[in-house]
Short mmCIF file of C-alpha atoms (C1' of nucleotides) in Angstrom, two decimals:
data_model
loop_
_atom_site.label_atom_id
_atom_site.label_comp_id
_atom_site.label_asym_id
_atom_site.label_seq_id
_atom_site.Cartn_x
_atom_site.Cartn_y
_atom_site.Cartn_z
CA MET A 1 -8.18 -10.44 -2.97
CA TYR A 2 -5.52 -10.31 -5.68
CA ALA A 3 -7.54 -8.99 -8.56
CA LYS A 4 -5.04 -6.50 -9.83
CA LEU A 5 -5.74 -6.88 -13.49
CA VAL A 6 -8.59 -4.42 -13.39
CA ALA A 7 -8.53 -1.76 -16.03
CA ARG A 8 -7.31 1.44 -14.53
CA GLU A 9 -7.23 4.61 -16.55
CA SER A 10 -4.70 7.19 -15.66
CA SER A 11 -7.16 9.42 -13.98
CA ARG A 12 -5.87 12.83 -14.83
CA ILE A 13 -5.06 14.14 -18.26
CA LEU A 14 -2.42 16.77 -18.16
CA GLY A 15 -3.43 20.13 -19.53
CA SER A 16 -0.60 20.89 -21.87
CA ASP A 17 1.19 18.40 -24.04
CA GLU A 18 4.16 20.03 -25.60
CA SER A 19 6.13 16.87 -26.20
CA GLY A 20 6.21 14.98 -29.48
CA ARG A 21 6.41 11.48 -28.03
CA ALA A 22 6.19 8.26 -29.96
CA MET A 23 2.51 7.92 -30.72
CA SER A 24 1.82 4.44 -31.93
CA SER A 25 -1.95 4.79 -31.65
CA THR A 26 -4.11 7.32 -33.44
CA ARG A 27 -5.21 10.54 -31.75
CA SER A 28 -5.90 10.85 -28.11
CA THR A 29 -2.72 9.41 -26.65
CA PRO A 30 -2.32 10.96 -23.19
CA ALA A 31 1.43 11.46 -23.74
CA ARG A 32 2.67 13.07 -20.54
CA ARG A 33 5.03 16.02 -20.61
CA ARG A 34 8.72 15.32 -20.70
CA ARG A 35 9.40 16.59 -17.23
CA ALA A 36 7.20 18.03 -14.54
CA PRO A 37 8.02 21.61 -13.56
CA ARG A 38 9.83 22.16 -10.35
CA GLY A 39 6.96 23.15 -8.07
CA THR A 40 4.65 20.29 -8.98
CA LEU A 41 5.17 18.29 -5.84
CA SER A 42 4.90 19.00 -2.14
CA PRO A 43 4.15 16.88 0.90
CA ASP A 44 0.69 18.40 1.06
CA ALA A 45 -0.09 17.72 -2.57
CA ILE A 46 1.01 14.12 -2.15
CA VAL A 47 -1.04 13.60 0.97
CA GLN A 48 -4.06 15.11 -0.72
CA ALA A 49 -3.69 12.94 -3.80
CA ALA A 50 -3.26 9.87 -1.62
CA THR A 51 -6.39 10.75 0.31
CA GLU A 52 -8.30 11.01 -2.95
CA VAL A 53 -7.07 7.66 -4.19
CA ILE A 54 -8.10 5.98 -0.96
CA ALA A 55 -11.50 7.64 -0.99
CA THR A 56 -12.12 6.72 -4.62
CA ASP A 57 -10.60 3.28 -5.07
CA GLY A 58 -9.69 2.09 -1.62
CA LEU A 59 -6.51 1.56 0.30
CA ASP A 60 -5.26 -1.26 -1.90
CA ALA A 61 -5.29 1.01 -4.92
CA LEU A 62 -2.77 3.30 -3.30
CA THR A 63 0.56 2.56 -4.93
CA ILE A 64 3.51 4.81 -5.51
CA ARG A 65 3.10 4.46 -9.25
CA ARG A 66 -0.59 5.30 -9.18
CA LEU A 67 0.04 8.25 -6.94
CA ALA A 68 2.76 9.55 -9.23
CA ASP A 69 0.44 9.12 -12.20
CA ASP A 70 -2.31 11.13 -10.57
CA LEU A 71 0.18 13.84 -9.72
CA GLY A 72 1.59 13.97 -13.25
CA VAL A 73 4.99 12.95 -12.09
CA ARG A 74 7.35 9.97 -12.13
CA PRO A 75 7.25 7.48 -9.27
CA MET A 76 10.68 8.32 -7.95
CA SER A 77 9.82 11.97 -7.46
CA LEU A 78 7.76 11.11 -4.42
CA TYR A 79 10.86 9.96 -2.61
CA THR A 80 12.15 13.50 -2.54
CA HIS A 81 9.32 14.37 -0.17
CA PHE A 82 8.77 11.16 1.79
CA ARG A 83 11.31 8.56 2.76
CA ASP A 84 8.98 5.67 1.88
CA LYS A 85 5.38 4.67 1.32
CA ASP A 86 4.82 4.12 4.99
CA ALA A 87 5.70 7.73 5.70
CA ILE A 88 3.06 8.81 3.21
CA LEU A 89 0.53 6.57 4.89
CA ARG A 90 1.39 7.99 8.28
CA ALA A 91 1.04 11.54 6.99
CA VAL A 92 -2.35 10.72 5.51
CA ALA A 93 -3.48 9.11 8.73
CA GLU A 94 -2.33 12.00 10.83
CA GLN A 95 -4.11 14.48 8.62
CA GLN A 96 -7.31 12.46 8.74
CA LEU A 97 -7.06 12.04 12.48
CA SER A 98 -6.78 15.79 12.85
CA HIS A 99 -10.30 16.03 11.41
CA TYR A 100 -11.55 14.24 14.47
CA GLN A 101 -13.81 16.35 16.61
CA VAL A 102 -17.11 16.01 18.34
CA THR A 103 -19.25 19.09 18.36
CA GLU A 104 -22.49 17.85 19.88
CA SER A 105 -23.14 18.57 23.50
CA ALA A 106 -23.72 15.82 26.02
CA SER A 107 -25.98 15.50 28.99
CA SER A 108 -23.58 13.45 31.08
CA PRO A 109 -20.01 12.12 31.12
CA ILE A 110 -21.19 8.67 30.01
CA ASP A 111 -23.19 10.29 27.25
CA ARG A 112 -20.16 12.20 26.17
CA LEU A 113 -18.06 9.04 26.18
CA GLY A 114 -20.60 7.46 23.87
CA GLN A 115 -20.38 10.38 21.48
CA LEU A 116 -16.62 10.19 21.43
CA MET A 117 -16.68 6.49 20.64
CA ARG A 118 -19.28 6.89 17.92
CA ALA A 119 -17.15 9.56 16.31
CA TYR A 120 -14.06 7.38 16.62
CA TYR A 121 -15.90 4.47 15.02
CA GLN A 122 -17.09 6.65 12.16
CA LEU A 123 -13.60 8.01 11.67
CA LEU A 124 -12.11 4.52 11.39
CA ILE A 125 -14.76 3.49 8.90
CA ASP A 126 -14.36 6.58 6.78
CA HIS A 127 -10.58 6.34 6.85
CA PRO A 128 -9.36 2.74 6.86
CA VAL A 129 -5.74 3.88 6.93
CA LEU A 130 -6.27 4.91 10.49
CA LEU A 131 -7.30 1.41 11.34
CA ARG A 132 -4.17 -0.05 9.83
CA LEU A 133 -2.01 2.51 11.54
CA ASP A 134 -3.75 2.58 14.86
CA ALA A 135 -1.93 -0.61 15.53
CA ALA A 136 1.45 0.78 14.60
CA PHE A 137 1.22 4.14 16.30
CA GLU A 138 4.01 4.47 18.80
CA GLY A 139 4.44 8.14 19.37
CA MET A 140 1.53 10.34 20.42
CA THR A 141 0.41 12.89 17.88
CA PRO A 142 -1.35 16.03 19.11
CA ALA A 143 -4.66 14.77 17.76
CA GLN A 144 -4.23 11.53 19.65
CA ALA A 145 -3.40 13.32 22.86
CA ARG A 146 -6.45 15.52 22.50
CA PHE A 147 -8.59 12.43 21.95
CA THR A 148 -7.12 10.62 24.94
CA GLU A 149 -7.57 13.63 27.15
CA GLU A 150 -11.21 13.94 26.18
CA ILE A 151 -11.91 10.33 26.99
CA HIS A 152 -10.29 10.46 30.37
CA SER A 153 -12.00 13.73 31.14
CA CYS A 154 -15.27 11.80 30.89
CA LEU A 155 -14.10 9.16 33.30
CA ARG A 156 -12.75 11.54 35.91
CA PRO A 157 -16.04 12.91 37.24
CA LEU A 158 -17.17 9.30 37.72
CA ASP A 159 -14.55 8.86 40.42
CA ILE A 160 -13.11 5.81 38.73
CA PRO A 161 -9.59 5.06 39.94
CA PRO A 162 -6.95 5.61 37.24
CA PRO A 163 -5.98 1.95 36.80
CA THR A 164 -9.60 0.99 36.28
CA ALA A 165 -10.04 3.90 33.91
CA VAL A 166 -7.09 2.77 31.79
CA GLY A 167 -8.54 -0.72 31.61
CA LEU A 168 -11.96 0.55 30.61
CA VAL A 169 -10.57 2.80 27.92
CA ALA A 170 -8.55 -0.08 26.53
CA MET A 171 -11.74 -2.13 26.45
CA LEU A 172 -13.67 0.57 24.60
CA VAL A 173 -10.90 1.09 22.10
CA ARG A 174 -10.67 -2.64 21.38
CA TYR A 175 -14.38 -2.84 20.86
CA VAL A 176 -14.42 0.07 18.46
CA ILE A 177 -11.41 -1.19 16.54
CA GLY A 178 -12.89 -4.67 16.28
CA ALA A 179 -16.19 -3.27 15.03
CA ALA A 180 -14.43 -1.10 12.46
CA TYR A 181 -12.12 -3.90 11.38
CA VAL A 182 -15.01 -6.19 10.69
CA TYR A 183 -17.11 -3.51 9.04
CA PRO A 184 -16.13 -3.72 5.36
CA THR A 185 -16.95 -7.42 5.13
CA ARG A 186 -20.31 -7.08 6.79
CA SER A 187 -21.71 -4.76 4.17
CA ALA A 188 -24.48 -7.26 3.39
CA TRP A 189 -25.97 -6.41 6.76
CA ASP A 190 -26.74 -2.96 5.47
CA THR A 191 -27.35 -3.48 1.78
CA ASP A 192 -29.10 -6.83 1.42
CA PRO A 193 -32.57 -6.60 2.96
CA ASP A 194 -32.90 -10.39 2.97
CA HIS A 195 -29.56 -10.97 4.62
CA TRP A 196 -30.90 -11.88 8.02
CA THR A 197 -33.62 -14.06 6.62
CA HIS A 198 -30.94 -16.03 4.85
CA VAL A 199 -28.78 -16.34 7.93
CA ALA A 200 -31.72 -17.49 10.00
CA ALA A 201 -32.61 -19.99 7.29
CA ARG A 202 -29.08 -21.34 7.25
CA TRP A 203 -29.09 -21.76 11.02
CA ALA A 204 -32.46 -23.45 10.92
CA ALA A 205 -31.13 -25.85 8.29
CA LEU A 206 -28.50 -27.26 10.64
CA PRO A 207 -29.25 -30.60 12.31
CA LEU A 208 -31.42 -29.87 15.32
CA ASP A 209 -29.75 -32.40 17.60
CA ASP A 210 -26.30 -30.87 17.26
CA TYR A 211 -27.31 -27.24 17.16
CA PRO A 212 -30.29 -26.73 19.46
CA SER A 213 -29.30 -23.27 20.66
CA MET A 214 -28.81 -21.90 17.18
CA HIS A 215 -32.21 -23.25 16.26
CA ALA A 216 -33.75 -21.47 19.19
CA VAL A 217 -32.15 -18.23 18.12
CA ALA A 218 -33.07 -18.70 14.47
CA ALA A 219 -36.73 -18.78 15.46
CA ASP A 220 -36.55 -15.16 16.53
CA TYR A 221 -33.65 -13.75 14.58
CA PRO A 222 -33.25 -9.98 14.66
CA SER A 223 -32.25 -7.88 11.68
CA PHE A 224 -29.45 -5.59 12.69
CA SER A 225 -27.74 -2.99 10.60
CA GLN A 226 -24.09 -2.55 11.39
CA GLN A 227 -24.92 0.73 13.03
CA ASP A 228 -27.48 -1.09 15.20
CA VAL A 229 -25.00 -3.70 16.34
CA PHE A 230 -22.39 -1.12 17.13
CA GLU A 231 -24.86 0.98 19.06
CA PHE A 232 -26.17 -2.00 20.97
CA GLY A 233 -22.72 -3.08 22.07
CA LEU A 234 -21.63 0.44 22.86
CA ARG A 235 -24.59 0.98 25.15
CA ALA A 236 -23.89 -2.24 26.98
CA LEU A 237 -20.27 -1.16 27.41
CA LEU A 238 -21.24 2.24 28.70
CA GLU A 239 -23.59 0.65 31.21
CA ALA A 240 -20.75 -1.57 32.33
CA ILE A 241 -18.59 1.49 32.82
CA ALA A 242 -21.28 3.33 34.73
CA ALA A 243 -21.57 0.27 36.95
CA LYS A 244 -17.88 0.61 37.83
CA ALA A 245 -18.43 4.06 39.22
CA PRO A 246 -19.28 4.58 42.89
CA ARG A 247 -22.88 5.38 43.75
CA SER A 248 -22.21 9.11 43.56
CA ALA A 249 -22.20 9.70 39.77
CA ARG A 250 -25.16 9.25 37.41
CA MET B 1 6.60 -2.51 6.87
CA TYR B 2 8.17 -3.16 3.50
CA ALA B 3 11.45 -4.64 4.57
CA LYS B 4 11.59 -7.43 2.06
CA LEU B 5 15.28 -7.41 1.51
CA VAL B 6 15.94 -9.63 4.49
CA ALA B 7 18.25 -12.52 3.86
CA ARG B 8 16.23 -15.67 3.48
CA GLU B 9 17.91 -19.00 3.02
CA SER B 10 16.04 -21.66 1.18
CA SER B 11 15.22 -23.58 4.28
CA ARG B 12 15.40 -27.12 3.07
CA ILE B 13 18.28 -28.78 1.31
CA LEU B 14 17.13 -31.58 -0.86
CA GLY B 15 18.64 -34.95 -0.09
CA SER B 16 19.77 -36.14 -3.46
CA ASP B 17 21.39 -34.05 -6.13
CA GLU B 18 21.66 -36.08 -9.26
CA SER B 19 21.75 -33.19 -11.65
CA GLY B 20 24.89 -31.68 -13.06
CA ARG B 21 23.68 -28.11 -13.05
CA ALA B 22 25.77 -25.08 -13.77
CA MET B 23 27.71 -24.56 -10.57
CA SER B 24 29.39 -21.21 -10.62
CA SER B 25 30.32 -21.37 -6.96
CA THR B 26 32.50 -23.99 -5.35
CA ARG B 27 31.03 -26.95 -3.49
CA SER B 28 27.80 -26.80 -1.61
CA THR B 29 25.47 -25.39 -4.24
CA PRO B 30 21.95 -26.52 -3.25
CA ALA B 31 21.09 -27.31 -6.89
CA ARG B 32 17.57 -28.69 -6.73
CA ARG B 33 16.57 -31.81 -8.60
CA ARG B 34 15.43 -31.43 -12.17
CA ARG B 35 11.84 -32.35 -11.48
CA ALA B 36 9.97 -33.29 -8.34
CA PRO B 37 8.46 -36.79 -8.41
CA ARG B 38 4.78 -37.10 -8.97
CA GLY B 39 3.51 -37.61 -5.43
CA THR B 40 5.42 -34.72 -3.86
CA LEU B 41 2.46 -32.41 -3.51
CA SER B 42 -0.95 -32.67 -1.97
CA PRO B 43 -3.38 -30.17 -0.48
CA ASP B 44 -2.47 -31.38 2.99
CA ALA B 45 1.26 -31.06 2.42
CA ILE B 46 0.79 -27.54 1.14
CA VAL B 47 -1.39 -26.52 4.05
CA GLN B 48 1.10 -27.97 6.49
CA ALA B 49 4.04 -26.22 4.87
CA ALA B 50 2.09 -22.96 4.86
CA THR B 51 1.30 -23.38 8.54
CA GLU B 52 4.98 -23.86 9.26
CA VAL B 53 6.00 -20.77 7.33
CA ILE B 54 3.47 -18.67 9.19
CA ALA B 55 4.53 -20.06 12.55
CA THR B 56 8.21 -19.51 11.81
CA ASP B 57 8.39 -16.27 9.87
CA GLY B 58 4.95 -14.76 10.03
CA LEU B 59 2.11 -14.26 7.64
CA ASP B 60 3.96 -11.80 5.44
CA ALA B 61 6.61 -14.40 4.70
CA LEU B 62 4.04 -16.67 3.15
CA THR B 63 4.48 -16.38 -0.60
CA ILE B 64 3.83 -18.89 -3.32
CA ARG B 65 7.51 -18.95 -4.21
CA ARG B 66 8.64 -19.48 -0.63
CA LEU B 67 6.09 -22.20 -0.16
CA ALA B 68 7.21 -23.97 -3.34
CA ASP B 69 10.80 -23.69 -2.20
CA ASP B 70 10.07 -25.30 1.13
CA LEU B 71 8.20 -28.08 -0.62
CA GLY B 72 11.01 -28.73 -3.09
CA VAL B 73 8.82 -27.82 -6.01
CA ARG B 74 8.30 -25.04 -8.56
CA PRO B 75 5.84 -22.24 -7.78
CA MET B 76 3.38 -23.19 -10.47
CA SER B 77 2.91 -26.67 -9.10
CA LEU B 78 0.83 -25.34 -6.24
CA TYR B 79 -1.80 -24.22 -8.68
CA THR B 80 -2.61 -27.82 -9.47
CA HIS B 81 -3.95 -28.19 -5.95
CA PHE B 82 -5.33 -24.74 -5.12
CA ARG B 83 -6.88 -22.24 -7.45
CA ASP B 84 -5.03 -19.31 -5.89
CA LYS B 85 -3.19 -18.11 -2.82
CA ASP B 86 -6.38 -17.10 -1.13
CA ALA B 87 -7.65 -20.66 -1.31
CA ILE B 88 -4.50 -21.84 0.45
CA LEU B 89 -5.02 -19.23 3.13
CA ARG B 90 -8.60 -20.33 3.61
CA ALA B 91 -7.58 -23.95 3.89
CA VAL B 92 -4.95 -23.07 6.47
CA ALA B 93 -7.44 -21.03 8.45
CA GLU B 94 -10.05 -23.73 8.38
CA GLN B 95 -7.56 -26.31 9.57
CA GLN B 96 -6.40 -24.06 12.39
CA LEU B 97 -9.94 -23.24 13.38
CA SER B 98 -10.67 -26.95 13.64
CA HIS B 99 -8.14 -27.09 16.47
CA TYR B 100 -10.39 -24.87 18.49
CA GLN B 101 -11.78 -26.56 21.55
CA VAL B 102 -12.25 -25.77 25.19
CA THR B 103 -11.75 -28.64 27.54
CA GLU B 104 -11.96 -26.99 30.94
CA SER B 105 -15.19 -27.26 32.86
CA ALA B 106 -17.10 -24.21 33.93
CA SER B 107 -19.08 -23.40 37.03
CA SER B 108 -21.71 -21.32 35.24
CA PRO B 109 -22.85 -20.27 31.78
CA ILE B 110 -21.16 -16.90 32.14
CA ASP B 111 -18.02 -18.64 33.24
CA ARG B 112 -18.20 -20.89 30.24
CA LEU B 113 -18.68 -17.93 27.96
CA GLY B 114 -15.53 -16.42 29.39
CA GLN B 115 -13.59 -19.59 28.68
CA LEU B 116 -14.83 -19.69 25.13
CA MET B 117 -13.79 -16.12 24.52
CA ARG B 118 -10.39 -16.60 26.07
CA ALA B 119 -9.82 -19.61 23.83
CA TYR B 120 -11.00 -17.65 20.81
CA TYR B 121 -8.65 -14.80 21.66
CA GLN B 122 -5.74 -17.18 22.08
CA LEU B 123 -6.59 -18.85 18.79
CA LEU B 124 -6.58 -15.54 16.92
CA ILE B 125 -3.25 -14.59 18.44
CA ASP B 126 -1.65 -17.93 17.69
CA HIS B 127 -3.01 -17.97 14.15
CA PRO B 128 -3.15 -14.50 12.63
CA VAL B 129 -4.55 -15.89 9.39
CA LEU B 130 -7.79 -16.47 11.20
CA LEU B 131 -7.95 -12.82 12.06
CA ARG B 132 -7.51 -11.79 8.48
CA LEU B 133 -10.06 -14.30 7.30
CA ASP B 134 -12.57 -13.88 10.05
CA ALA B 135 -13.58 -10.78 8.24
CA ALA B 136 -13.99 -12.51 4.91
CA PHE B 137 -15.78 -15.65 6.04
CA GLU B 138 -19.08 -15.91 4.29
CA GLY B 139 -20.05 -19.55 4.50
CA MET B 140 -20.19 -21.34 7.81
CA THR B 141 -17.60 -24.05 8.30
CA PRO B 142 -18.39 -26.91 10.70
CA ALA B 143 -15.89 -25.56 13.20
CA GLN B 144 -17.55 -22.16 13.10
CA ALA B 145 -20.98 -23.64 13.58
CA ARG B 146 -19.77 -25.62 16.56
CA PHE B 147 -18.29 -22.47 18.04
CA THR B 148 -21.45 -20.45 17.47
CA GLU B 149 -23.59 -23.17 18.97
CA GLU B 150 -21.45 -23.31 22.07
CA ILE B 151 -21.68 -19.60 22.61
CA HIS B 152 -25.42 -19.48 22.25
CA SER B 153 -25.80 -22.50 24.48
CA CYS B 154 -24.27 -20.35 27.24
CA LEU B 155 -26.73 -17.56 26.67
CA ARG B 156 -29.83 -19.74 26.53
CA PRO B 157 -30.03 -20.67 30.21
CA LEU B 158 -29.80 -16.97 31.04
CA ASP B 159 -33.20 -16.41 29.46
CA ILE B 160 -31.90 -13.71 27.21
CA PRO B 161 -34.18 -13.08 24.24
CA PRO B 162 -32.62 -14.14 20.91
CA PRO B 163 -32.26 -10.64 19.45
CA THR B 164 -30.45 -9.47 22.56
CA ALA B 165 -28.29 -12.58 22.49
CA VAL B 166 -27.25 -11.92 18.90
CA GLY B 167 -26.32 -8.39 19.81
CA LEU B 168 -24.29 -9.48 22.82
CA VAL B 169 -22.43 -12.12 20.85
CA ALA B 170 -21.61 -9.57 18.18
CA MET B 171 -20.27 -7.31 20.91
CA LEU B 172 -18.09 -10.04 22.39
CA VAL B 173 -16.73 -11.05 19.00
CA ARG B 174 -15.86 -7.47 18.14
CA TYR B 175 -14.09 -7.01 21.41
CA VAL B 176 -12.04 -10.18 20.97
CA ILE B 177 -11.19 -9.38 17.36
CA GLY B 178 -10.18 -5.86 18.28
CA ALA B 179 -7.97 -7.10 21.09
CA ALA B 180 -6.35 -9.68 18.84
CA TYR B 181 -5.90 -7.20 15.99
CA VAL B 182 -4.10 -4.80 18.22
CA TYR B 183 -2.04 -7.47 19.90
CA PRO B 184 1.09 -7.73 17.73
CA THR B 185 1.87 -4.03 18.01
CA ARG B 186 1.45 -3.93 21.75
CA SER B 187 4.22 -6.39 22.43
CA ALA B 188 6.10 -3.79 24.47
CA TRP B 189 3.37 -4.14 27.10
CA ASP B 190 4.61 -7.63 27.78
CA THR B 191 8.31 -7.48 27.03
CA ASP B 192 9.52 -4.07 28.18
CA PRO B 193 9.27 -3.85 31.96
CA ASP B 194 9.66 -0.07 31.86
CA HIS B 195 7.00 0.44 29.24
CA TRP B 196 4.35 1.81 31.55
CA THR B 197 6.79 4.02 33.37
CA HIS B 198 7.66 5.58 30.05
CA VAL B 199 4.04 6.06 29.04
CA ALA B 200 3.22 7.65 32.35
CA ALA B 201 6.23 9.91 32.02
CA ARG B 202 5.16 10.97 28.53
CA TRP B 203 1.67 11.78 29.78
CA ALA B 204 3.06 13.71 32.68
CA ALA B 205 5.25 15.71 30.32
CA LEU B 206 2.24 17.15 28.49
CA PRO B 207 1.21 20.71 29.39
CA LEU B 208 -0.91 20.48 32.52
CA ASP B 209 -3.42 23.11 31.44
CA ASP B 210 -4.43 21.29 28.28
CA TYR B 211 -4.26 17.74 29.59
CA PRO B 212 -5.43 17.75 33.21
CA SER B 213 -7.16 14.36 33.08
CA MET B 214 -4.17 12.59 31.57
CA HIS B 215 -2.04 14.09 34.29
CA ALA B 216 -4.37 12.77 36.92
CA VAL B 217 -4.17 9.31 35.40
CA ALA B 218 -0.41 9.45 34.98
CA ALA B 219 -0.05 9.92 38.72
CA ASP B 220 -1.39 6.44 39.35
CA TYR B 221 -0.69 4.61 36.11
CA PRO B 222 -1.20 0.84 36.19
CA SER B 223 1.06 -1.65 34.47
CA PHE B 224 -1.02 -4.03 32.45
CA SER B 225 0.16 -6.96 30.44
CA GLN B 226 -1.89 -7.60 27.34
CA GLN B 227 -3.39 -10.60 29.04
CA ASP B 228 -4.40 -8.37 31.95
CA VAL B 229 -6.12 -5.85 29.73
CA PHE B 230 -7.96 -8.52 27.84
CA GLU B 231 -9.06 -10.19 31.03
CA PHE B 232 -10.16 -6.93 32.56
CA GLY B 233 -12.30 -6.00 29.57
CA LEU B 234 -13.68 -9.49 29.24
CA ARG B 235 -14.85 -9.54 32.83
CA ALA B 236 -16.56 -6.19 32.42
CA LEU B 237 -18.30 -7.50 29.31
CA LEU B 238 -19.43 -10.65 31.04
CA GLU B 239 -20.84 -8.62 33.88
CA ALA B 240 -22.69 -6.50 31.36
CA ILE B 241 -24.13 -9.66 29.85
CA ALA B 242 -25.13 -11.05 33.22
CA ALA B 243 -26.88 -7.78 33.90
CA LYS B 244 -29.00 -8.29 30.79
CA ALA B 245 -30.38 -11.53 32.14
CA PRO B 246 -33.56 -11.57 34.21
CA ARG B 247 -33.14 -11.96 37.97
CA SER B 248 -33.48 -15.74 37.71
CA ALA B 249 -30.01 -16.74 36.47
CA ARG B 250 -26.76 -16.41 38.41
"C1'" DA C 1 16.85 21.04 -4.59
"C1'" DC C 2 13.96 18.55 -7.09
"C1'" DC C 3 12.68 15.36 -10.80
"C1'" DT C 4 13.85 11.09 -13.36
"C1'" DG C 5 15.52 6.43 -16.28
"C1'" DA C 6 17.08 2.24 -15.58
"C1'" DA C 7 17.43 -1.45 -12.88
"C1'" DC C 8 16.85 -4.64 -8.87
"C1'" DA C 9 14.48 -7.79 -6.08
"C1'" DC C 10 10.44 -9.05 -5.25
"C1'" DC C 11 4.97 -10.28 -5.95
"C1'" DG C 12 0.61 -13.52 -7.93
"C1'" DT C 13 -0.76 -15.64 -11.93
"C1'" DT C 14 -1.60 -17.19 -17.19
"C1'" DC C 15 -0.45 -20.04 -20.81
"C1'" DA C 16 1.52 -23.54 -23.24
"C1'" DA C 17 4.51 -27.25 -22.87
"C1'" DG C 18 6.55 -31.15 -20.91
"C1'" DT C 19 6.21 -36.11 -18.45
"C1'" DA D 1 -2.93 -35.86 -13.75
"C1'" DC D 2 0.60 -33.46 -12.14
"C1'" DC D 3 4.78 -30.64 -12.54
"C1'" DT D 4 7.15 -26.78 -14.91
"C1'" DG D 5 9.70 -22.63 -17.97
"C1'" DA D 6 8.85 -18.52 -19.65
"C1'" DA D 7 6.50 -14.57 -19.49
"C1'" DC D 8 3.19 -10.92 -17.94
"C1'" DA D 9 1.62 -7.33 -15.14
"C1'" DC D 10 2.33 -5.67 -11.22
"C1'" DC D 11 4.97 -4.09 -6.47
"C1'" DG D 12 8.54 -0.76 -3.41
"C1'" DT D 13 12.92 1.00 -3.68
"C1'" DT D 14 18.24 2.05 -4.83
"C1'" DC D 15 21.44 4.38 -7.41
"C1'" DA D 16 23.31 7.42 -10.48
"C1'" DA D 17 22.20 10.91 -13.54
"C1'" DG D 18 19.99 14.81 -15.26
"C1'" DT D 19 18.16 20.01 -14.73
#
DNA sequence: ACCTGAACACCGTTCAAGT
DNA sequence: ACCTGAACACCGTTCAAGT
């Protein structure tokens, strides 16, 4: 969790090196330029660099100093364009959220709702910043409004009363967020083929008298990928939603 | 998010002050003792102090230095008892998880399942460390095993096949974790009585042509407390689970 | 207007030294 | 065995100064 002593090369070597800095080592000292030219930075460039850092080395690797390094600039320069790190994070999140769209066509409102949630889940997994910020979002960005509108447009034809609809959407969102939150630490489910065998074995090793139900389950343990679990739960949720609708719709 | 410059008094004034330290200020300099006596620290004492810090000032306030301060000890002393901060966090979480128990009686397995989930939700809200660590838990602590056993003992009488049961439990857990994760940033739902009026007003202010469904919802917007939303979703989930059971049970 | 050096107030942790 | 001082390698950010 706090392994910060990992070797980390400065990932971009600047093209020109016109400065004669103190070179204590032999040849290939990176030796950054004295001062970055005036147009080097822009909000967009910063957001893009931040996105790259997150994609490459994860959210924890995103520090002001690292970002400045990648941009060939000094840390403090970033503060000309963003008031603080949080603002950068928000900008990144907003930009990533704007990539959200579902192009497939659906055969029914419930079907469509499922597609939307799958896309939302995938988005949160691909862009963990969104997960961290989804909690903190107060205002409603255009992308968020579009998303919300789409969801409720699925519920409307089902004749679900608004209060119920709001409750159901909240339920779906919590499920998706929970699944995405838990995702990174369940990677063994997808990568280790023996994972479930081991889990079942561990359950079976518990004292039978105290853990009879777990023993019963261990005897017929499934092997789910994370995608499987998500899909399974999502379907159950969608069925629950369909059940809330009057007899008229699907 | 990064407001660390908050004033923070050292929260415990040591009883005796036998040292004649450099006192630049006038009288009441705290002036800690030269060296804490040998029995001052123990894993339990550290865990308890950590629990207090979290309860009082939140998880972010928990630092090694703060903890040492509260214990009347130097930061490095903690490392005699725990290998790193993460180990302290794990110990705290495990101790808090061991407080988990549900005493009420239930009228049915589904009912019982609901109680378990409510208690789990409450536990995660009361002890945010658990939320952070629930992701990272690899091994199975006794408390966790007890919890898992209880859940599956509710599903067994419903004649749900083990693979389905595992999927349903995963769904429930993700829902609860999602709800708890989102909880701290939805405090306005509970504290601000006008919150929902404002949300509805914001939705109604969107252009009608682009957001027809949100407009429809805004016209009859409910006012949920967080507890309400959780309860609503939980009931829907429990119904979905009941629906998975063969006609025999409840 | 934009980029920056130095410094501040924090982190977790290593290492060698005290008792 | 347990407690600690000094130091290291990091953080985000302020403030005043350069260009």
